[in-house]
Structures are given as structure tokens and as C-alpha cells.
Tab-separated table of C-alpha atoms in Angstrom:
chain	number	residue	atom	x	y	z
N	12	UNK	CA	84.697	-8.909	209.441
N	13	UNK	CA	86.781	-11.964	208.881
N	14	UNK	CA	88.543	-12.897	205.402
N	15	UNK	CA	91.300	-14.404	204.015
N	16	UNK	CA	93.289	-12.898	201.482
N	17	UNK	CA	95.992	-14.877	199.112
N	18	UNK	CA	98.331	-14.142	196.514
N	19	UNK	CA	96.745	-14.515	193.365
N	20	UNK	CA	97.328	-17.493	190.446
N	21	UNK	CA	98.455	-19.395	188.562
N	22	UNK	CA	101.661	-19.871	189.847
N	23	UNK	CA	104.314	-22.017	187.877
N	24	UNK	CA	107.519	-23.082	189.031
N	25	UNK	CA	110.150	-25.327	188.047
N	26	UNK	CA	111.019	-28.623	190.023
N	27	UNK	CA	113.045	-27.951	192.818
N	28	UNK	CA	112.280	-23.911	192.863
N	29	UNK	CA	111.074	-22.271	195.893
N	30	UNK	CA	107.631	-21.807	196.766
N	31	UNK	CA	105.796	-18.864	198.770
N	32	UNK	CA	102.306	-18.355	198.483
N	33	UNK	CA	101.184	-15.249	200.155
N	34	UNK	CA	98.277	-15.218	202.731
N	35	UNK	CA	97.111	-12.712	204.834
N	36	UNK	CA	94.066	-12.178	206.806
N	37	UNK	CA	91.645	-10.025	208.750
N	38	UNK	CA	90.242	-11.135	211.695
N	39	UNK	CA	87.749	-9.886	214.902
N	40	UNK	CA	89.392	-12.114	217.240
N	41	UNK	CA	92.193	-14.442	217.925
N	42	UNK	CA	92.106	-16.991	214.653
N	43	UNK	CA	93.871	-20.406	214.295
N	44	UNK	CA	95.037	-20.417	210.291
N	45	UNK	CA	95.239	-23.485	208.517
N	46	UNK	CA	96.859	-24.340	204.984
N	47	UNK	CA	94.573	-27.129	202.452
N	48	UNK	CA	95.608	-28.353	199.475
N	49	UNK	CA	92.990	-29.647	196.745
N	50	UNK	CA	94.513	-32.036	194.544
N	51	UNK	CA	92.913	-32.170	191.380
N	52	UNK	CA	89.164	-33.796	191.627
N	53	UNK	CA	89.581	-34.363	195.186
N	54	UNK	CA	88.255	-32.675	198.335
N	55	UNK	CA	90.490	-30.778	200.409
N	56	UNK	CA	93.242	-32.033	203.351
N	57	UNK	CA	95.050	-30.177	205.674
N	58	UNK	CA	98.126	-29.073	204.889
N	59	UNK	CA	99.275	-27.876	207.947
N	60	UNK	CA	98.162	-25.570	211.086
N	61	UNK	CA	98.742	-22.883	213.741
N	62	UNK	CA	96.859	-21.757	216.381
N	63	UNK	CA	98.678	-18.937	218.411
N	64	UNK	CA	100.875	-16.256	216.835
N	65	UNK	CA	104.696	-17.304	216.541
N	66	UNK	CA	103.460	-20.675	216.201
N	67	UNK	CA	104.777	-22.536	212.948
N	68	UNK	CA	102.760	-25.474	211.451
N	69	UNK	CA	104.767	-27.857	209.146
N	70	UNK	CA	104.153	-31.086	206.751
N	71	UNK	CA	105.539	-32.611	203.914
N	72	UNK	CA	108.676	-30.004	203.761
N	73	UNK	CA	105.952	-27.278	203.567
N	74	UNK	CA	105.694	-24.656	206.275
N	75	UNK	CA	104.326	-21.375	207.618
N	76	UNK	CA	104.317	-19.367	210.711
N	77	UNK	CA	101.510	-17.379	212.216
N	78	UNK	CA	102.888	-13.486	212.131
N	79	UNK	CA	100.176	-11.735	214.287
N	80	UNK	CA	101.786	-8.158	213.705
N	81	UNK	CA	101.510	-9.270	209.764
N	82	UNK	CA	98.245	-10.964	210.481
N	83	UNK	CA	100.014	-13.277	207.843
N	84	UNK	CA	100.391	-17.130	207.119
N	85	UNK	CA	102.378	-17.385	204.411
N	86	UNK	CA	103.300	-20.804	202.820
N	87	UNK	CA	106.810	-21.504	202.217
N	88	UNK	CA	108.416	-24.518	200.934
N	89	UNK	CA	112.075	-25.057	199.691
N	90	UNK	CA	112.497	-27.372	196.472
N	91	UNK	CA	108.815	-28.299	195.038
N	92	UNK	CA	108.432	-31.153	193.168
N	93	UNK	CA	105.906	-32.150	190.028
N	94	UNK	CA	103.304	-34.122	192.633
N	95	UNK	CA	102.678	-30.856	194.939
N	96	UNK	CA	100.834	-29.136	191.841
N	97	UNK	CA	97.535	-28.788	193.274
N	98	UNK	CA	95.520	-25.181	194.213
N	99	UNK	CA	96.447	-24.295	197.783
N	100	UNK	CA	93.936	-22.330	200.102
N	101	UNK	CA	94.958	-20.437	203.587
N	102	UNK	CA	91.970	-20.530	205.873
N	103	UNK	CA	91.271	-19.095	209.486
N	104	UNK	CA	88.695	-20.438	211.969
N	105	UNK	CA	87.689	-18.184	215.102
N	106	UNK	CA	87.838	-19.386	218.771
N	107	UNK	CA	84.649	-20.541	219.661
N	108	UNK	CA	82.958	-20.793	216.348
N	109	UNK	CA	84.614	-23.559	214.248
N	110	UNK	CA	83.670	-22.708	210.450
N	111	UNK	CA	85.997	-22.090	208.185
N	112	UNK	CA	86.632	-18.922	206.124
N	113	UNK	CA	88.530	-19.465	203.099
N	114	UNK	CA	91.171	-17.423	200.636
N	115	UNK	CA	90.014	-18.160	197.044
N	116	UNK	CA	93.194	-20.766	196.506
N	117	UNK	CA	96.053	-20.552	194.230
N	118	UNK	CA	96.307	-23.098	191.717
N	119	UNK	CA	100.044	-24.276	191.965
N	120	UNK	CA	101.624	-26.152	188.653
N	121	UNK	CA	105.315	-27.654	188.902
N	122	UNK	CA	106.627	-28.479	185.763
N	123	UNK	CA	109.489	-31.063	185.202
C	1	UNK	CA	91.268	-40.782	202.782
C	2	UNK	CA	90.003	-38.703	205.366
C	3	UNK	CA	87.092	-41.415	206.352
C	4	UNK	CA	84.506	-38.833	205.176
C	5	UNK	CA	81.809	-40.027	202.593
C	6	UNK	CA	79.905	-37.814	200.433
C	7	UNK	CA	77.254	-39.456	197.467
C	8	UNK	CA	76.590	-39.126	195.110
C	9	UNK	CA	79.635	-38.142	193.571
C	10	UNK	CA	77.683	-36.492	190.215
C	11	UNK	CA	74.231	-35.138	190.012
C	12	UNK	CA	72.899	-33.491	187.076
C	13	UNK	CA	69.321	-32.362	187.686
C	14	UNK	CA	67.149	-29.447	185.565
C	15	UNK	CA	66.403	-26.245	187.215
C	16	UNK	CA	63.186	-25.658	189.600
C	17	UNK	CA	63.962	-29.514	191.060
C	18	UNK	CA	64.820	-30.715	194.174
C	19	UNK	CA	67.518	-32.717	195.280
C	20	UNK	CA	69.480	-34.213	198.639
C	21	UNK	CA	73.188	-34.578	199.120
C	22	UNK	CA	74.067	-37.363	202.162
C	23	UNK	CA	77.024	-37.006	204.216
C	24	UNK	CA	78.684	-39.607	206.758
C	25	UNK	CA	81.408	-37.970	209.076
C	26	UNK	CA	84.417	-39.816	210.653
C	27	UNK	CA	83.410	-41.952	212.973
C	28	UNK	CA	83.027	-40.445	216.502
C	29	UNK	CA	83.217	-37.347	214.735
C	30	UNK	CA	80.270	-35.016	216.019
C	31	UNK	CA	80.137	-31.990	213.910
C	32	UNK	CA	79.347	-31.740	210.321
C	33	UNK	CA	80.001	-28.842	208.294
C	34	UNK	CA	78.670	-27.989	204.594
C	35	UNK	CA	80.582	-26.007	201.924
C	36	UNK	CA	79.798	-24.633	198.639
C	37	UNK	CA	82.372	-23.948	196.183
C	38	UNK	CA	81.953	-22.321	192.783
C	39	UNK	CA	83.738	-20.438	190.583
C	40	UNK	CA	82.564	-17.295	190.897
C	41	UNK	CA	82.036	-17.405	194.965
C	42	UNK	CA	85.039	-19.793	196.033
C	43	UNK	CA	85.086	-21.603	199.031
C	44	UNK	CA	81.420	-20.882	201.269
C	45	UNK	CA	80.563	-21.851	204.824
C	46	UNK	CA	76.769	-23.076	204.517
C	47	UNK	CA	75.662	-24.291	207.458
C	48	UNK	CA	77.627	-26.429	210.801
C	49	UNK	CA	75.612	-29.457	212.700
C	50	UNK	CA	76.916	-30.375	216.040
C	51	UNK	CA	75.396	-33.793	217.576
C	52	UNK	CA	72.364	-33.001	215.640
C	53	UNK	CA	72.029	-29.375	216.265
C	54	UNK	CA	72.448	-26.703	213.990
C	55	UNK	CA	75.637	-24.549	215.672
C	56	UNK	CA	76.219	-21.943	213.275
C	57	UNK	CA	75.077	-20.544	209.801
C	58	UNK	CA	76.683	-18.969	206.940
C	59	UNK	CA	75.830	-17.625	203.486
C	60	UNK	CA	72.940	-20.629	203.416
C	61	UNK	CA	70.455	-20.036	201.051
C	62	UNK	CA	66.485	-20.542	202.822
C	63	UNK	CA	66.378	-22.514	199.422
C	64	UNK	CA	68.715	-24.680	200.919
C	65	UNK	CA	68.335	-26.589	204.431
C	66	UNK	CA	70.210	-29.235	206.066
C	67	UNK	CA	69.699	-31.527	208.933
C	68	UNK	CA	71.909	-34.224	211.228
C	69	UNK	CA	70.299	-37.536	212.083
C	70	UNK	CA	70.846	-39.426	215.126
C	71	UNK	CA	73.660	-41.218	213.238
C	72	UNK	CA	75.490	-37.996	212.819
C	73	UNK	CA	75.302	-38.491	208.639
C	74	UNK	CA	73.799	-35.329	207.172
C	75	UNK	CA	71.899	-34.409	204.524
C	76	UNK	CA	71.900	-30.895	203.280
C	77	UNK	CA	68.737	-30.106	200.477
C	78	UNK	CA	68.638	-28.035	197.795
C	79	UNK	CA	65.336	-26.957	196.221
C	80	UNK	CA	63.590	-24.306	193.459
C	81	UNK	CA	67.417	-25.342	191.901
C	82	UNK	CA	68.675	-22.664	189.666
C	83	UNK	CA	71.728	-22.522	187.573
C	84	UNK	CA	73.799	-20.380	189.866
C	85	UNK	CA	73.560	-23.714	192.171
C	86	UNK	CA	75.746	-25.272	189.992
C	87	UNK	CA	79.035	-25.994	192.519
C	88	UNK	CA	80.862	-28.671	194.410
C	89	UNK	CA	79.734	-29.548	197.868
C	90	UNK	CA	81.753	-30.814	200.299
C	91	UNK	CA	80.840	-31.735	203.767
C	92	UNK	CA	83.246	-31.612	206.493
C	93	UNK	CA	83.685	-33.137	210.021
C	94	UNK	CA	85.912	-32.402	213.092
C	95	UNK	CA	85.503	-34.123	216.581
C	96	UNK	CA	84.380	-31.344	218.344
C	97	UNK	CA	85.251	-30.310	222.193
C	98	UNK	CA	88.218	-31.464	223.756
C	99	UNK	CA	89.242	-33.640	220.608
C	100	UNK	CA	89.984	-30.818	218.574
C	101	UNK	CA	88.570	-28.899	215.688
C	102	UNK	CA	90.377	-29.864	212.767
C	103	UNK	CA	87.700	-30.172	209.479
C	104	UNK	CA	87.971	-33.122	207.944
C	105	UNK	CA	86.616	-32.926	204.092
C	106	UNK	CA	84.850	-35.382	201.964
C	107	UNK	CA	85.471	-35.982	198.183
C	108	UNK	CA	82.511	-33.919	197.551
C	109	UNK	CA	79.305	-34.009	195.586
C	110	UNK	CA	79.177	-31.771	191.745
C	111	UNK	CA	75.781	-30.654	191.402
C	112	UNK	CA	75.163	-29.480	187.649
C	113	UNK	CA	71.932	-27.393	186.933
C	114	UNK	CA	70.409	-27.483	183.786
């Protein structure tokens, strides 16, 4: 089947630390993966994307690069600051059918 | 703002009653998606409307139905409520076809069962 699996929360860093969140994923045929970001008592926005392996989507200093021989999408970003607190979720859609199958999110808190 | 509207923004309703949740996609936007998140569950794929055909189901309840109106907004229903329903629902659009497929989410709608 298809699922997403991510690096489980809380996770609490320090301003200007350095993020990974961990997301891999299982998939039955070529995915595009996808990054949100739910800010609190919002609705979700994309983050960032990639659709082919070796592909690396980017935005807002974050990034992450489809490894297909991982099957892995992990979220990187160099020096976080207080506003990216939020709960991140990696997500993969399949070619040809366009829902969405979600990690369960990891609730990100940057402290000052 | 992603230009997708969701309302009501609260509902609190008593279990065993019905209720509607109204979506209006991007404009030009074609396909509408509905989501379910919860606690226990996470984030669920209910149901996908493209140009006012349903295109693809997930874990949808046959409590639950949903339609797309000539307009493109969507309503999903919810009936016999129970208070597992309890969740956020967001609705979601993306252009569709040569446009692209990127999902769009509204603010979402917290249903609370009672």
C-alpha cells in the first residue's frame, strides 16, 4: 500500500539550531512528496515539493530532496527561528490519482 | 490565504444529527478534495470531486456523502453523527490537468459531537 512515515514529536529546538524531520515512505508507484506546515488553528500550506527522485524542493530556507533508493523526503533546514513552530506533515500523492496520503505530522516548537 | 473558503468555521451539534459543511475552491480550480483529521486517525483522504464528478474515494464513511455543484463549491454531509466524528475538516482544491495538482487547503471546519 501507500503510507507515509515521519519521525515522531514533539520536537524542540533552540533558535537558530538545525532542523531535520525524518520522512520516509512506501509507495506502489512513482509518488511526488510534498512537505505542509499547519500553523497553529490554521489549515495547511505547502511547504515545498518534488516530483521525480533527485529532485529537491525548497522554500523559506527549508528544503528536502526526493531519495528514491531511501524512498525518503526528509526536511532539513539550517538556523530555525521562533515563527517556524508549527506541526510539519510529509505527504505523497500517486501519478494519476491526486489524493493525498499523509504522515501523522510533527509538532515543531522553537524556543527563544 | 490560499483563496479556499470553508464555513462554518465551528459547529457543535448532538449526536444522531445531521449536518453540511460548504466548500468554495480557488477560482478556476476544478477539483475539490475532503479531509478528515482527528486525533486518533490523523490526516484522512475522504472523498475527491473533479468538475462535479466524484474521481476517487478514500476511508469515506456511507454515513458521510459529498457532492460538487455546477459552481464547483462542495458540500460534504455528515449524518447518524456520532462522537468519533468529532474532527477538523478541511477541503482542498488543485487545478487539475495541465495546471498542475498542487492541493490547496482551506482554514477548515471543527465539527464537535455531543
Amino acid at each position: 500500500g501507500n503510507s507515509v512515515t515521519q519521525m515522531e514529536g514533539p520536537v524542540t529546538l533552540s533558535e537558530e539550531a538545525f532542523l531535520t524531520i525524518n520522512c520516509t515512505y512506501t509507495a506502489t508507484g512513482y509518488p511526488s512528496l510534498f512537505w505542509y506546515v499547519q500553523y497553529p488553528g490554521e489549515g495547511l500550506q505547502l511547504l515545498l515539493k518534488a516530483t521525480k527522485a533527485d529532485d529537491k524542493g525548497s522554500n523559506k530556507g527549508f528544503e528536502a530532496t526526493y531519495r528514491k533508493e531511501t524512498t525518503s523526503f526528509h526536511l532539513e533546514k539550517g538556523s530555525v527561528q521562533v515563527s517556524d513552530s508549527a506541526v510539519y506533515f510529509c505527504a505523497l500523492s500517486l501519478t494519476g490519482a491526486n489524493n493525498l496520503f499523509f504522515g501523522t505530522g510533527t509538532r515543531l516548537t522553537v524556543i527563544p | 490565504d490560499s483563496g479556499v473558503t470553508q464555513t462554518p468555521k465551528h459547529l457543535i451539534t448532538a449526536t444522531g444529527q445531521r449536518v453540511t459543511l460548504r466548500c468554495s475552491p480557488r477560482s478556476g480550480d476544478l477539483s475539490v478534495y475532503w479531509y478528515q483529521q482527528s486525533l486518533d486517525q490523523g490526516l484522512q483522504f475522504l472523498i475527491q470531486y473533479y468538475n462535479g464528478e466524484e474521481r476517487a474515494k478514500g476511508n469515506i464513511l456511507e454515513r458521510f456523502s459529498a457532492q460538487q455543484f455546477p459552481d464547483l463549491h462542495s458540500e460534504l454531509n455528515l449524518s447518524s453523527l456520532e462522537l468519533g466524528d468529532s474532527a477538523l475538516y478541511f477541503c482542498a482544491s488543485s487545478a487539475g490537468g495541465s495546471r498542475g495538482y498542487e492541493q490547496y487547503f482551506g482554514p477548515g471546519t471543527r465539527l464537535t459531537v455531543t
